[in-house]
CSV table of C-alpha atoms in Angstrom, one decimal:
chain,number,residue,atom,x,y,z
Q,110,UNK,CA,72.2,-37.7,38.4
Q,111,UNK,CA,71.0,-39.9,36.0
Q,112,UNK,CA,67.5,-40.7,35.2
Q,113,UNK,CA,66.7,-44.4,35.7
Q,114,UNK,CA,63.6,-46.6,34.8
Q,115,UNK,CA,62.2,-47.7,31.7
Q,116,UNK,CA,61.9,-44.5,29.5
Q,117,UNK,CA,65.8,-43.9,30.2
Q,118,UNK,CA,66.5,-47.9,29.6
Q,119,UNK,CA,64.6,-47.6,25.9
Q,120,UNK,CA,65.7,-44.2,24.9
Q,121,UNK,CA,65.0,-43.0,21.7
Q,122,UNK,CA,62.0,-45.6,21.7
Q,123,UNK,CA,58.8,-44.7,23.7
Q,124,UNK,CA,57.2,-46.1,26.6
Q,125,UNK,CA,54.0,-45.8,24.6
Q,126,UNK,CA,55.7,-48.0,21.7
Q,127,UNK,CA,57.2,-50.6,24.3
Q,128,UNK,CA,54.3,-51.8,25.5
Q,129,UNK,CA,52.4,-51.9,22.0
Q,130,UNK,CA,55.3,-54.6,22.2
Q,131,UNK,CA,55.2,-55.6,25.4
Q,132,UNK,CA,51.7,-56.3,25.6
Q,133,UNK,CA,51.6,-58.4,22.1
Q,134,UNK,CA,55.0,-60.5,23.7
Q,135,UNK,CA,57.0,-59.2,21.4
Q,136,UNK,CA,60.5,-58.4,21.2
Q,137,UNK,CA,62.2,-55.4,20.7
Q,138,UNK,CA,65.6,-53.9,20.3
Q,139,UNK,CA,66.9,-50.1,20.6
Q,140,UNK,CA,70.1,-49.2,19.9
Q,141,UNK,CA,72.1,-46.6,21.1
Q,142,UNK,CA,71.2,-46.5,24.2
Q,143,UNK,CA,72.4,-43.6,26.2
Q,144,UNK,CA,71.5,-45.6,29.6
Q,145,UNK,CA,74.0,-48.0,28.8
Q,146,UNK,CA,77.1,-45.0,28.8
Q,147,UNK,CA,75.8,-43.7,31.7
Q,148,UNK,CA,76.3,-46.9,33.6
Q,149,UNK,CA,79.1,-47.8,32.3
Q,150,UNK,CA,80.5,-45.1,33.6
Q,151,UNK,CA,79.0,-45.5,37.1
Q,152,UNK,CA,79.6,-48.7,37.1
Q,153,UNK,CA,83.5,-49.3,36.8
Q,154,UNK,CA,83.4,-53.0,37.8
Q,155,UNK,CA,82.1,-53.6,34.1
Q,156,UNK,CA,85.2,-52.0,32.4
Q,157,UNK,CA,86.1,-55.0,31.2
Q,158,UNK,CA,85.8,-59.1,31.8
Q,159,UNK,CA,89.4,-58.7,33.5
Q,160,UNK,CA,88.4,-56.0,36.3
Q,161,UNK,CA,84.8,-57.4,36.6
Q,162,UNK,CA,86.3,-60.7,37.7
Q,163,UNK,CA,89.1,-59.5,40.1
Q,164,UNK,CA,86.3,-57.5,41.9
Q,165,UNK,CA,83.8,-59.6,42.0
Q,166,UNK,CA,83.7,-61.5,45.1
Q,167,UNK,CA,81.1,-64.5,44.9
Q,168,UNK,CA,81.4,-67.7,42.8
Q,169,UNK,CA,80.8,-67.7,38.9
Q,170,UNK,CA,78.4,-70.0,37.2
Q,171,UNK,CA,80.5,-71.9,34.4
Q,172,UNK,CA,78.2,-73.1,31.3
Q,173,UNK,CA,79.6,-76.4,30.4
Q,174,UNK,CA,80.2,-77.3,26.7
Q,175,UNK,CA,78.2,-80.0,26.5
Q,176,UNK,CA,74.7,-77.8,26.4
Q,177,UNK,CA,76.0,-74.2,26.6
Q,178,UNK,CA,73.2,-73.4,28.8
Q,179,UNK,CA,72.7,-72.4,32.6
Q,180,UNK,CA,71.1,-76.1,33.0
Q,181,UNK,CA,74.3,-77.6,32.3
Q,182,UNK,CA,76.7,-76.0,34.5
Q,183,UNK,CA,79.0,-75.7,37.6
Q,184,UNK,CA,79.8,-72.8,40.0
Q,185,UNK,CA,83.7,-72.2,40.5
Q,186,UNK,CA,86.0,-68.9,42.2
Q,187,UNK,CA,86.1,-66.3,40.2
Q,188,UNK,CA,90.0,-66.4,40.5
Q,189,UNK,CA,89.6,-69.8,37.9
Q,190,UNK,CA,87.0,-68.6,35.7
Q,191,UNK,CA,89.0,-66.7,32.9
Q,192,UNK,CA,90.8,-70.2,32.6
Q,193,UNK,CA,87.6,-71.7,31.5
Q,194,UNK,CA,86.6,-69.0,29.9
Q,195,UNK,CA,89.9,-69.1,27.4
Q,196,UNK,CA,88.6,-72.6,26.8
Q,197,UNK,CA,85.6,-71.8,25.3
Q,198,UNK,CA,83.0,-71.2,28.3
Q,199,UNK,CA,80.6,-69.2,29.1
Q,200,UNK,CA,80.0,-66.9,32.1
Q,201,UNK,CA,77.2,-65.9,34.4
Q,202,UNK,CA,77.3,-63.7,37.5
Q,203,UNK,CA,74.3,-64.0,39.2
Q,204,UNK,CA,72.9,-60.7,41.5
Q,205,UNK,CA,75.1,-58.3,40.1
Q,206,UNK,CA,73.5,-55.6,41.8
Q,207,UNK,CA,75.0,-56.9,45.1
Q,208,UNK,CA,78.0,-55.0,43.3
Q,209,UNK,CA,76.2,-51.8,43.3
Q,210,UNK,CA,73.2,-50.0,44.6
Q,211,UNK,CA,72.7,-48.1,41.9
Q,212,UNK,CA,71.4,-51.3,39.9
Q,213,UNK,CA,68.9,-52.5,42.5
Q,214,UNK,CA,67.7,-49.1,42.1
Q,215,UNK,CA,67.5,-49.3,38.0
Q,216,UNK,CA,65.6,-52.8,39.1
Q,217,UNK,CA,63.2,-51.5,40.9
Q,218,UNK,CA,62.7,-48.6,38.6
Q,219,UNK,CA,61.7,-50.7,36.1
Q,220,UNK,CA,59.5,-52.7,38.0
Q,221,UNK,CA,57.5,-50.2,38.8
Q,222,UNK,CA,57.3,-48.8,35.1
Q,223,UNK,CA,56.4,-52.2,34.0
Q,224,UNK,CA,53.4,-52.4,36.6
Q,225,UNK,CA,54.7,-55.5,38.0
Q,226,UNK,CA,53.8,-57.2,41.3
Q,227,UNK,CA,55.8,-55.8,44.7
Q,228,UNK,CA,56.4,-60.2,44.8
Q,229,UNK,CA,58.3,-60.0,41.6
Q,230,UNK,CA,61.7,-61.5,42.1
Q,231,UNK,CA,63.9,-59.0,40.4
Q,232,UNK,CA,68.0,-59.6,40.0
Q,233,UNK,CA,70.7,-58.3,37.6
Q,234,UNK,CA,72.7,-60.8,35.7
Q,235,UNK,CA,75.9,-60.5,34.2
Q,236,UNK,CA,77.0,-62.6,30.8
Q,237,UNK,CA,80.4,-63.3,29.3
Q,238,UNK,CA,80.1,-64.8,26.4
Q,239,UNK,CA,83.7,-66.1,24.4
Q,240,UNK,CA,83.8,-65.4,20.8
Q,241,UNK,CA,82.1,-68.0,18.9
Q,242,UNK,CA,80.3,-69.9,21.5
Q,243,UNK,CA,76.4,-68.8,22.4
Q,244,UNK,CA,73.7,-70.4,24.1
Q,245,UNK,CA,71.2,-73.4,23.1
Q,246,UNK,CA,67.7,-72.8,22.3
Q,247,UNK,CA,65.8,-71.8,25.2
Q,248,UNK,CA,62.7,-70.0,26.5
Q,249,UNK,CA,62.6,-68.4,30.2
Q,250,UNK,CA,59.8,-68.0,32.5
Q,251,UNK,CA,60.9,-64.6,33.6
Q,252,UNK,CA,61.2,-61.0,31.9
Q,253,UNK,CA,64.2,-60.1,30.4
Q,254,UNK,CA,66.4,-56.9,29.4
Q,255,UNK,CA,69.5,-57.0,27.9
Q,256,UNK,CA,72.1,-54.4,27.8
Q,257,UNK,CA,75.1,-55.1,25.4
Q,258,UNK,CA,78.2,-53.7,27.2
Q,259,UNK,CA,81.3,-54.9,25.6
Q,260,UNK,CA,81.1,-56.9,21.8
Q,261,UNK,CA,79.0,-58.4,19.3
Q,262,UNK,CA,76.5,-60.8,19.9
Q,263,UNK,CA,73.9,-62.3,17.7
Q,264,UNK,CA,70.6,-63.6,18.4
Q,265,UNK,CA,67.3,-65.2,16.9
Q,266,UNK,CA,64.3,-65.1,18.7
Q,267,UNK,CA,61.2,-67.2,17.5
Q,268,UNK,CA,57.3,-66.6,18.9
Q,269,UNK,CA,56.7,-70.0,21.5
Q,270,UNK,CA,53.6,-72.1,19.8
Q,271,UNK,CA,54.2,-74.6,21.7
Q,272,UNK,CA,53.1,-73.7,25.7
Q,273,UNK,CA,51.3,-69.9,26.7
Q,274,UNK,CA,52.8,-68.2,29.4
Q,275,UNK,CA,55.1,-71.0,30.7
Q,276,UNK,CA,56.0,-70.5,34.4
Q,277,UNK,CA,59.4,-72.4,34.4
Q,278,UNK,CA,62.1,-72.5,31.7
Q,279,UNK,CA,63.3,-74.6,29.4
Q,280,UNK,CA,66.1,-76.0,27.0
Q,281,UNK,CA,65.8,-77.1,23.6
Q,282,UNK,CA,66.2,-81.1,24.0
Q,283,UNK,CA,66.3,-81.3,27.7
Q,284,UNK,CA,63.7,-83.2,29.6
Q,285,UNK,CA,60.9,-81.1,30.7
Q,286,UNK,CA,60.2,-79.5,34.2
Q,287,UNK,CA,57.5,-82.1,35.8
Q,288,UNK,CA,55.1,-79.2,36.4
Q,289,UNK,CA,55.1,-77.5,32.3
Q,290,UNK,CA,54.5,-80.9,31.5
Q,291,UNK,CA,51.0,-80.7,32.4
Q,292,UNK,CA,50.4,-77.9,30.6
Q,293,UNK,CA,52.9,-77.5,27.2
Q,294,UNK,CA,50.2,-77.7,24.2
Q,295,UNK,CA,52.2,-79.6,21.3
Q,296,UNK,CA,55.8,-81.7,21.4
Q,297,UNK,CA,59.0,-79.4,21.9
Q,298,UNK,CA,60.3,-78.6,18.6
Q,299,UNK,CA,64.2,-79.9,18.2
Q,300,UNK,CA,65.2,-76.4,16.1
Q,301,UNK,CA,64.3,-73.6,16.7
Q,302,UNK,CA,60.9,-72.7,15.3
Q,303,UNK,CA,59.4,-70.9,11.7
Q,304,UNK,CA,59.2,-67.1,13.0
Q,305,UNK,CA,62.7,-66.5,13.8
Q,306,UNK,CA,63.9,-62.8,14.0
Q,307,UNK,CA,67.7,-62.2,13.6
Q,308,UNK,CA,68.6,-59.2,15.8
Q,309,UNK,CA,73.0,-58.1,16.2
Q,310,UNK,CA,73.5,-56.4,19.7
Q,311,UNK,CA,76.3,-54.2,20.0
Q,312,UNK,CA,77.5,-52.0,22.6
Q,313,UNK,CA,74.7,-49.9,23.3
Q,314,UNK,CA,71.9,-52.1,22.1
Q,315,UNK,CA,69.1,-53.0,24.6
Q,316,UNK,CA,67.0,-56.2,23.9
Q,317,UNK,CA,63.4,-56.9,25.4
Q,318,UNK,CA,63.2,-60.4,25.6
Q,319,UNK,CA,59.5,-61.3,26.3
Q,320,UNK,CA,58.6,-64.4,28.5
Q,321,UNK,CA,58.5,-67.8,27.0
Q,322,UNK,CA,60.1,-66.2,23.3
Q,323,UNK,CA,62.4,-69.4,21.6
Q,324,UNK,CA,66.4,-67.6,21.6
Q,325,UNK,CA,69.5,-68.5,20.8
Q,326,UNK,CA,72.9,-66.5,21.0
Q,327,UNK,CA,75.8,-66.6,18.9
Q,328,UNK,CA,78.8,-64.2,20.3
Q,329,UNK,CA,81.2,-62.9,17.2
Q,330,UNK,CA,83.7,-61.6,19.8
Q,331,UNK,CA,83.9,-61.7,23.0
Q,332,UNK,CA,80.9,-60.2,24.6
Q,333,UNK,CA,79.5,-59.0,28.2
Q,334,UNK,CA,76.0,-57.9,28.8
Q,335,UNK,CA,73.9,-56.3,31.7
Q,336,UNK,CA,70.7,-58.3,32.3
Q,337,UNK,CA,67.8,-56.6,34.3
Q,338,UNK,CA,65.6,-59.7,34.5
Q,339,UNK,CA,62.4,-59.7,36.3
Q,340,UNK,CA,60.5,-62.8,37.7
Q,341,UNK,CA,57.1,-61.5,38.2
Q,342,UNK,CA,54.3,-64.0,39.7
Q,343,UNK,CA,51.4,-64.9,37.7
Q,344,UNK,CA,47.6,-64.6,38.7
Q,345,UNK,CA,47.5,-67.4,40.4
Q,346,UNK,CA,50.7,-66.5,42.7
Q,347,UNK,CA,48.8,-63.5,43.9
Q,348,UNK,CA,46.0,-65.9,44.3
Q,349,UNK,CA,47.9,-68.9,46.4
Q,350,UNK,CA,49.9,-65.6,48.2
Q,351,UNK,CA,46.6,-64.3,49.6
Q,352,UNK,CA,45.5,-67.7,50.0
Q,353,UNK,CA,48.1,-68.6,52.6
Q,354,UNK,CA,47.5,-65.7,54.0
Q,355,UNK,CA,44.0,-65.8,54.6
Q,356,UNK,CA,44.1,-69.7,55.5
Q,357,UNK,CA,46.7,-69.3,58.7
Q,358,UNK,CA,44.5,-67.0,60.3
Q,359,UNK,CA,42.5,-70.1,61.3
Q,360,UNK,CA,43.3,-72.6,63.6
Q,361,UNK,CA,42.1,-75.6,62.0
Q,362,UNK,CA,43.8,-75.0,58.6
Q,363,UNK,CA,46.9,-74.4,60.8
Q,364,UNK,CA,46.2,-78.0,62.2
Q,365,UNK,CA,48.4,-80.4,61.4
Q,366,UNK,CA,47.6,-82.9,58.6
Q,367,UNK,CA,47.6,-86.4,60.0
Q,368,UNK,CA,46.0,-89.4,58.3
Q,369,UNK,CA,46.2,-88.9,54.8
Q,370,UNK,CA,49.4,-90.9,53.8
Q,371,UNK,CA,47.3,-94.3,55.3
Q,372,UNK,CA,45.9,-96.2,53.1
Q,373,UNK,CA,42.2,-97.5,53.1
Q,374,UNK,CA,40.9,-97.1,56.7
Q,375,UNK,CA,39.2,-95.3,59.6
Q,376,UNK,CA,42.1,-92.7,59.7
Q,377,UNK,CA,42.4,-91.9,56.1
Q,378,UNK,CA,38.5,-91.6,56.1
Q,379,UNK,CA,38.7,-89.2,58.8
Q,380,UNK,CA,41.0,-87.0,57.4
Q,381,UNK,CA,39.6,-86.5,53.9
Q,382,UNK,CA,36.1,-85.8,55.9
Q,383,UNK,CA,38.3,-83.1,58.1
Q,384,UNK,CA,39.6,-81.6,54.7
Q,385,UNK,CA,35.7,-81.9,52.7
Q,386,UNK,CA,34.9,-79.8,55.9
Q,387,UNK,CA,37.5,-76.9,55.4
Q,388,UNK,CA,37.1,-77.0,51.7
Q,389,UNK,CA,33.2,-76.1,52.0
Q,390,UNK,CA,34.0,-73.9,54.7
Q,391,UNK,CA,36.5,-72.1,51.7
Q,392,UNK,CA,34.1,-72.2,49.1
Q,393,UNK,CA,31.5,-70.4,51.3
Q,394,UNK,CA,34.1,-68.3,52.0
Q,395,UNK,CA,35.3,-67.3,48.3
Q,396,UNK,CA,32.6,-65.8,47.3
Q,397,UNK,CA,33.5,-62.7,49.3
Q,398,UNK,CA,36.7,-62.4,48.3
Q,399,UNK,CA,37.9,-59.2,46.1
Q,400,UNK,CA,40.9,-58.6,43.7
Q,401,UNK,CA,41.1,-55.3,45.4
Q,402,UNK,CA,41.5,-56.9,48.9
Q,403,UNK,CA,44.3,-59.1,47.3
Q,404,UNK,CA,46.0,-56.7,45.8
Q,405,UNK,CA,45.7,-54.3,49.2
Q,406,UNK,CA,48.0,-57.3,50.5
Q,407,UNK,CA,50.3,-58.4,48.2
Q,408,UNK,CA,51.4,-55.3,47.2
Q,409,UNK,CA,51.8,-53.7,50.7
Q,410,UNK,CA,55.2,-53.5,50.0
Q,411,UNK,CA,54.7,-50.9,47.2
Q,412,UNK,CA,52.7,-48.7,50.1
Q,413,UNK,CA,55.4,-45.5,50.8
Protein backbone atom coordinates (compact mmCIF):
# COMPACT_ATOMS: atom_id res chain seq x y z
CA UNK A 1 0.00 0.00 0.00
CA UNK A 2 1.30 3.20 -0.61
CA UNK A 3 2.44 5.65 1.79
CA UNK A 4 0.36 8.89 1.65
CA UNK A 5 0.78 12.40 3.24
CA UNK A 6 3.20 15.02 2.79
CA UNK A 7 6.70 13.28 3.09
CA UNK A 8 5.44 10.76 0.29
CA UNK A 9 3.83 14.00 -1.78
CA UNK A 10 7.56 15.85 -1.66
CA UNK A 11 9.81 12.95 -1.99
CA UNK A 12 13.22 13.29 -2.35
CA UNK A 13 12.75 16.84 -0.56
CA UNK A 14 12.27 16.86 3.35
CA UNK A 15 9.49 17.76 5.43
CA UNK A 16 12.02 19.63 7.48
CA UNK A 17 13.01 21.69 4.16
CA UNK A 18 9.19 22.20 3.18
CA UNK A 19 8.33 24.14 5.84
CA UNK A 20 11.71 26.26 5.97
CA UNK A 21 9.49 27.15 2.73
CA UNK A 22 6.37 26.89 3.86
CA UNK A 23 6.66 28.89 6.71
CA UNK A 24 8.63 31.91 4.75
CA UNK A 25 5.41 31.56 1.81
CA UNK A 26 7.55 30.43 -0.41
CA UNK A 27 7.29 28.23 -3.32
CA UNK A 28 8.75 25.18 -4.07
CA UNK A 29 8.98 22.48 -6.67
CA UNK A 30 10.23 18.71 -6.57
CA UNK A 31 10.47 16.75 -9.36
CA UNK A 32 10.34 13.28 -9.74
CA UNK A 33 7.93 12.57 -7.64
CA UNK A 34 7.41 8.91 -6.95
CA UNK A 35 3.77 9.85 -5.44
CA UNK A 36 2.69 10.88 -8.62
CA UNK A 37 3.40 7.09 -10.35
CA UNK A 38 1.86 5.60 -7.65
CA UNK A 39 -1.33 7.33 -8.28
CA UNK A 40 -1.33 7.22 -11.49
CA UNK A 41 -1.46 3.99 -11.33
CA UNK A 42 -4.29 3.73 -8.73
CA UNK A 43 -5.98 6.09 -10.23
CA UNK A 44 -6.94 4.95 -13.90
CA UNK A 45 -9.51 7.70 -14.43
CA UNK A 46 -6.40 10.02 -15.00
CA UNK A 47 -4.99 7.92 -17.91
CA UNK A 48 -5.65 10.39 -20.09
CA UNK A 49 -8.06 13.70 -20.84
CA UNK A 50 -10.10 11.14 -23.08
CA UNK A 51 -10.88 8.41 -20.26
CA UNK A 52 -10.99 11.06 -17.45
CA UNK A 53 -13.89 12.67 -19.31
CA UNK A 54 -15.95 9.65 -20.31
CA UNK A 55 -15.82 8.60 -16.62
CA UNK A 56 -16.33 11.53 -15.02
CA UNK A 57 -19.86 12.06 -14.20
CA UNK A 58 -20.52 15.73 -12.92
CA UNK A 59 -20.35 18.96 -15.08
CA UNK A 60 -16.94 20.54 -16.19
CA UNK A 61 -16.08 24.09 -15.45
CA UNK A 62 -15.15 25.69 -19.02
CA UNK A 63 -12.59 28.78 -18.73
CA UNK A 64 -13.74 31.20 -21.31
CA UNK A 65 -11.22 32.94 -23.60
CA UNK A 66 -11.82 36.14 -22.76
CA UNK A 67 -9.91 35.87 -19.14
CA UNK A 68 -8.57 32.30 -19.12
CA UNK A 69 -9.42 32.15 -15.58
CA UNK A 70 -12.06 30.25 -13.27
CA UNK A 71 -13.72 33.90 -12.80
CA UNK A 72 -14.63 33.91 -16.29
CA UNK A 73 -16.33 30.77 -16.97
CA UNK A 74 -19.31 28.38 -17.58
CA UNK A 75 -20.10 24.80 -16.41
CA UNK A 76 -21.15 22.36 -19.37
CA UNK A 77 -21.52 18.05 -19.65
CA UNK A 78 -18.63 16.55 -19.76
CA UNK A 79 -19.88 14.77 -22.98
CA UNK A 80 -19.24 18.61 -24.74
CA UNK A 81 -16.19 19.56 -23.08
CA UNK A 82 -13.37 18.14 -25.42
CA UNK A 83 -15.21 20.26 -28.10
CA UNK A 84 -14.27 23.34 -26.27
CA UNK A 85 -11.42 22.06 -25.28
CA UNK A 86 -10.15 21.54 -29.18
CA UNK A 87 -10.99 25.19 -29.36
CA UNK A 88 -8.58 26.43 -27.15
CA UNK A 89 -10.31 26.08 -23.49
CA UNK A 90 -9.42 25.26 -20.47
CA UNK A 91 -10.67 22.61 -18.06
CA UNK A 92 -11.45 22.32 -14.41
CA UNK A 93 -13.01 19.32 -12.58
CA UNK A 94 -13.87 20.39 -9.41
CA UNK A 95 -13.86 17.51 -6.21
CA UNK A 96 -12.06 14.97 -7.96
CA UNK A 97 -11.79 12.92 -5.06
CA UNK A 98 -15.53 12.17 -5.38
CA UNK A 99 -13.90 9.89 -8.16
CA UNK A 100 -11.89 8.02 -5.57
CA UNK A 101 -11.37 7.45 -1.96
CA UNK A 102 -8.08 7.06 -2.10
CA UNK A 103 -7.67 10.98 -2.79
CA UNK A 104 -9.80 12.24 0.07
CA UNK A 105 -7.53 10.11 2.03
CA UNK A 106 -4.17 11.82 0.43
CA UNK A 107 -6.32 15.13 1.45
CA UNK A 108 -6.62 14.58 4.62
CA UNK A 109 -3.13 13.14 5.02
CA UNK A 110 -1.82 16.23 4.20
CA UNK A 111 -3.85 18.25 6.22
CA UNK A 112 -2.86 16.81 9.02
CA UNK A 113 0.94 16.99 8.07
CA UNK A 114 0.53 20.55 7.42
CA UNK A 115 -1.10 21.19 10.99
CA UNK A 116 -4.06 22.66 9.55
CA UNK A 117 -7.48 23.37 11.10
CA UNK A 118 -10.09 20.14 11.29
CA UNK A 119 -12.53 23.45 9.46
CA UNK A 120 -10.12 23.50 6.59
CA UNK A 121 -12.16 23.01 3.40
CA UNK A 122 -10.02 20.57 1.52
CA UNK A 123 -10.91 19.38 -2.31
CA UNK A 124 -8.89 17.83 -5.26
CA UNK A 125 -8.97 19.67 -8.50
CA UNK A 126 -8.34 18.44 -11.79
CA UNK A 127 -6.78 20.93 -14.74
CA UNK A 128 -6.68 20.44 -18.49
CA UNK A 129 -4.84 22.79 -19.91
CA UNK A 130 -4.68 22.90 -24.19
CA UNK A 131 -1.35 23.51 -25.55
CA UNK A 132 -0.60 27.14 -25.68
CA UNK A 133 -3.20 28.61 -23.59
CA UNK A 134 -2.57 29.12 -19.55
CA UNK A 135 -4.11 31.06 -17.04
CA UNK A 136 -4.14 35.05 -16.14
CA UNK A 137 -2.32 36.41 -13.30
CA UNK A 138 -3.84 35.48 -10.21
CA UNK A 139 -3.32 34.91 -6.41
CA UNK A 140 -5.66 32.34 -4.33
CA UNK A 141 -6.69 32.50 -0.91
CA UNK A 142 -6.20 28.86 -0.33
CA UNK A 143 -3.11 26.37 -0.20
CA UNK A 144 -2.18 24.74 -3.18
CA UNK A 145 -0.36 21.45 -4.53
CA UNK A 146 0.19 20.71 -7.84
CA UNK A 147 0.92 17.40 -9.36
CA UNK A 148 1.81 17.46 -13.09
CA UNK A 149 0.29 14.24 -14.59
CA UNK A 150 0.30 14.37 -18.27
CA UNK A 151 2.58 17.42 -20.29
CA UNK A 152 4.50 20.52 -19.95
CA UNK A 153 3.38 23.38 -18.33
CA UNK A 154 5.15 26.51 -17.43
CA UNK A 155 4.69 28.84 -14.64
CA UNK A 156 5.99 32.22 -13.02
CA UNK A 157 5.25 32.87 -9.64
CA UNK A 158 5.99 36.40 -8.03
CA UNK A 159 5.95 37.19 -3.99
CA UNK A 160 2.31 39.38 -3.44
CA UNK A 161 3.52 43.09 -2.06
CA UNK A 162 0.47 44.23 -2.52
CA UNK A 163 -2.19 42.61 0.37
CA UNK A 164 -0.71 40.01 3.46
CA UNK A 165 -2.57 36.94 3.82
CA UNK A 166 -5.56 37.75 1.53
CA UNK A 167 -8.57 35.67 2.46
CA UNK A 168 -10.34 35.67 -1.12
CA UNK A 169 -8.74 35.44 -4.58
CA UNK A 170 -8.11 37.40 -7.18
CA UNK A 171 -7.47 38.11 -10.93
CA UNK A 172 -5.05 40.40 -12.49
CA UNK A 173 -7.46 43.35 -13.78
CA UNK A 174 -10.70 42.17 -12.44
CA UNK A 175 -12.58 44.21 -9.94
CA UNK A 176 -11.75 43.43 -6.47
CA UNK A 177 -13.80 41.25 -3.98
CA UNK A 178 -15.83 44.04 -1.75
CA UNK A 179 -14.36 42.51 1.40
CA UNK A 180 -10.05 42.52 0.23
CA UNK A 181 -10.90 45.90 -0.62
CA UNK A 182 -10.68 46.99 2.85
CA UNK A 183 -7.72 45.58 3.46
CA UNK A 184 -5.26 45.28 -0.02
CA UNK A 185 -2.13 47.74 0.95
CA UNK A 186 -1.08 49.37 -2.48
CA UNK A 187 -3.03 49.46 -6.16
CA UNK A 188 -3.11 45.94 -7.98
CA UNK A 189 -0.30 45.77 -10.25
CA UNK A 190 -1.46 45.21 -14.17
CA UNK A 191 1.71 42.65 -14.79
CA UNK A 192 2.83 40.55 -13.00
CA UNK A 193 5.25 41.82 -10.41
CA UNK A 194 9.45 42.27 -9.99
CA UNK A 195 10.26 38.79 -8.15
CA UNK A 196 9.09 36.42 -10.72
CA UNK A 197 10.38 32.81 -10.56
CA UNK A 198 10.08 30.68 -13.79
CA UNK A 199 9.46 27.05 -12.78
CA UNK A 200 8.64 24.08 -16.00
CA UNK A 201 6.42 21.25 -14.46
CA UNK A 202 6.59 18.03 -16.07
CA UNK A 203 5.16 14.76 -15.39
CA UNK A 204 6.21 14.05 -12.04
CA UNK A 205 6.85 17.53 -10.85
CA UNK A 206 5.00 18.73 -7.66
CA UNK A 207 4.50 22.50 -7.07
CA UNK A 208 3.81 24.25 -3.56
CA UNK A 209 1.95 27.12 -4.39
CA UNK A 210 1.82 29.31 -1.19
CA UNK A 211 -1.26 31.49 -0.41
CA UNK A 212 -1.73 34.88 -1.96
CA UNK A 213 1.81 34.03 -4.38
CA UNK A 214 1.15 36.24 -8.01
CA UNK A 215 1.10 32.97 -11.00
CA UNK A 216 0.58 32.60 -14.19
CA UNK A 217 0.61 29.29 -16.51
CA UNK A 218 1.56 28.82 -19.84
CA UNK A 219 0.91 25.00 -21.13
CA UNK A 220 3.56 23.95 -24.09
CA UNK A 221 1.35 20.78 -24.73
CA UNK A 222 -1.36 19.71 -23.60
CA UNK A 223 -1.32 19.32 -19.95
CA UNK A 224 -3.43 17.69 -16.94
CA UNK A 225 -2.59 18.14 -13.26
CA UNK A 226 -3.76 16.83 -9.80
CA UNK A 227 -4.45 19.70 -7.40
CA UNK A 228 -4.61 18.93 -3.59
CA UNK A 229 -5.80 22.43 -2.54
CA UNK A 230 -6.53 23.16 0.96
CA UNK A 231 -8.72 26.19 2.21
CA UNK A 232 -7.74 26.41 5.81
CA UNK A 233 -9.50 29.25 8.01
CA UNK A 234 -7.60 31.98 9.46
CA UNK A 235 -7.36 33.19 13.20
CA UNK A 236 -10.15 34.90 13.20
CA UNK A 237 -12.44 31.92 11.58
CA UNK A 238 -11.57 29.92 14.66
CA UNK A 239 -12.36 33.00 16.50
CA UNK A 240 -16.02 33.88 14.85
CA UNK A 241 -16.43 29.60 14.90
CA UNK A 242 -16.17 29.55 18.71
CA UNK A 243 -17.88 32.69 18.73
CA UNK A 244 -21.12 31.47 17.35
CA UNK A 245 -20.76 28.79 19.29
CA UNK A 246 -20.50 30.30 22.48
CA UNK A 247 -23.19 33.14 21.69
CA UNK A 248 -26.30 30.50 20.83
CA UNK A 249 -25.94 29.05 24.11
CA UNK A 250 -27.89 32.17 25.35
CA UNK A 251 -31.19 33.10 24.77
CA UNK A 252 -30.97 36.61 24.27
CA UNK A 253 -28.27 36.51 21.62
CA UNK A 254 -30.59 33.91 20.07
CA UNK A 255 -33.30 36.70 20.15
CA UNK A 256 -34.29 37.95 17.23
CA UNK A 257 -32.95 41.33 16.01
CA UNK A 258 -35.89 43.70 15.56
CA UNK A 259 -35.57 47.51 15.30
CA UNK A 260 -32.36 48.25 13.80
CA UNK A 261 -33.28 48.76 10.08
CA UNK A 262 -35.65 51.93 11.49
CA UNK A 263 -34.39 54.89 11.20
CA UNK A 264 -34.10 57.68 13.96
CA UNK A 265 -36.69 56.70 16.65
CA UNK A 266 -37.84 54.99 19.92
CA UNK A 267 -37.30 51.49 18.23
CA UNK A 268 -33.97 51.97 16.73
CA UNK A 269 -32.89 53.42 20.11
CA UNK A 270 -34.11 50.48 21.86
CA UNK A 271 -32.45 48.13 19.93
CA UNK A 272 -28.92 49.54 19.84
CA UNK A 273 -29.39 49.81 23.83
CA UNK A 274 -30.47 45.85 23.71
CA UNK A 275 -27.14 45.25 21.61
CA UNK A 276 -24.71 47.92 24.05
CA UNK A 277 -26.15 45.44 26.68
CA UNK A 278 -24.97 42.11 25.10
CA UNK A 279 -21.86 43.64 23.88
CA UNK A 280 -20.72 44.56 27.67
CA UNK A 281 -22.09 41.43 28.68
CA UNK A 282 -19.32 39.91 25.89
CA UNK A 283 -16.65 41.93 26.80
CA UNK A 284 -16.95 40.92 30.50
CA UNK A 285 -17.19 37.68 29.18
CA UNK A 286 -13.82 37.59 26.95
CA UNK A 287 -11.63 37.98 29.22
CA UNK A 288 -12.02 34.29 30.27
CA UNK A 289 -11.78 32.93 27.21
CA UNK A 290 -8.72 30.55 26.17
CA UNK A 291 -7.12 29.55 22.84
CA UNK A 292 -6.95 26.18 24.37
CA UNK A 293 -10.76 26.07 24.96
CA UNK A 294 -11.22 27.16 21.24
CA UNK A 295 -9.15 24.96 19.90
CA UNK A 296 -10.78 21.94 22.21
CA UNK A 297 -13.91 22.86 19.97
CA UNK A 298 -12.99 23.50 16.65
CA UNK A 299 -10.93 20.84 16.25
CA UNK A 300 -13.25 18.14 17.83
CA UNK A 301 -13.37 16.60 14.68
CA UNK A 302 -9.63 15.69 14.76
CA UNK A 303 -10.50 13.88 18.31
CA UNK A 304 -10.14 9.70 17.20
Amino acid sequence: MQTKGLSALIQPTSPKDFFTHFEANRAMVVHDSEATSGLLAALPFLASLDTLLRLWPDPVQVHLPAVADEASSIEVASGDAHKLFDNGMALMFDHAQKMAPELGEWLEAIRKDLGLSSLTFSRCLLYATPKGKGTAPHFDQNINFVMQVHGTKKWWLAPNQHVENPLTRHTMGLPLDPELQTYVETAMPTKMPSGIEPITLEPGSVLFVPRGTWHTTHAESDALSLNFTFSAPAWLDLLTAALRSRLALSSEWRETASGVSCGEGPERDGAEEKFDLLLRQLAHDLPNWRASEILAATESLDLP
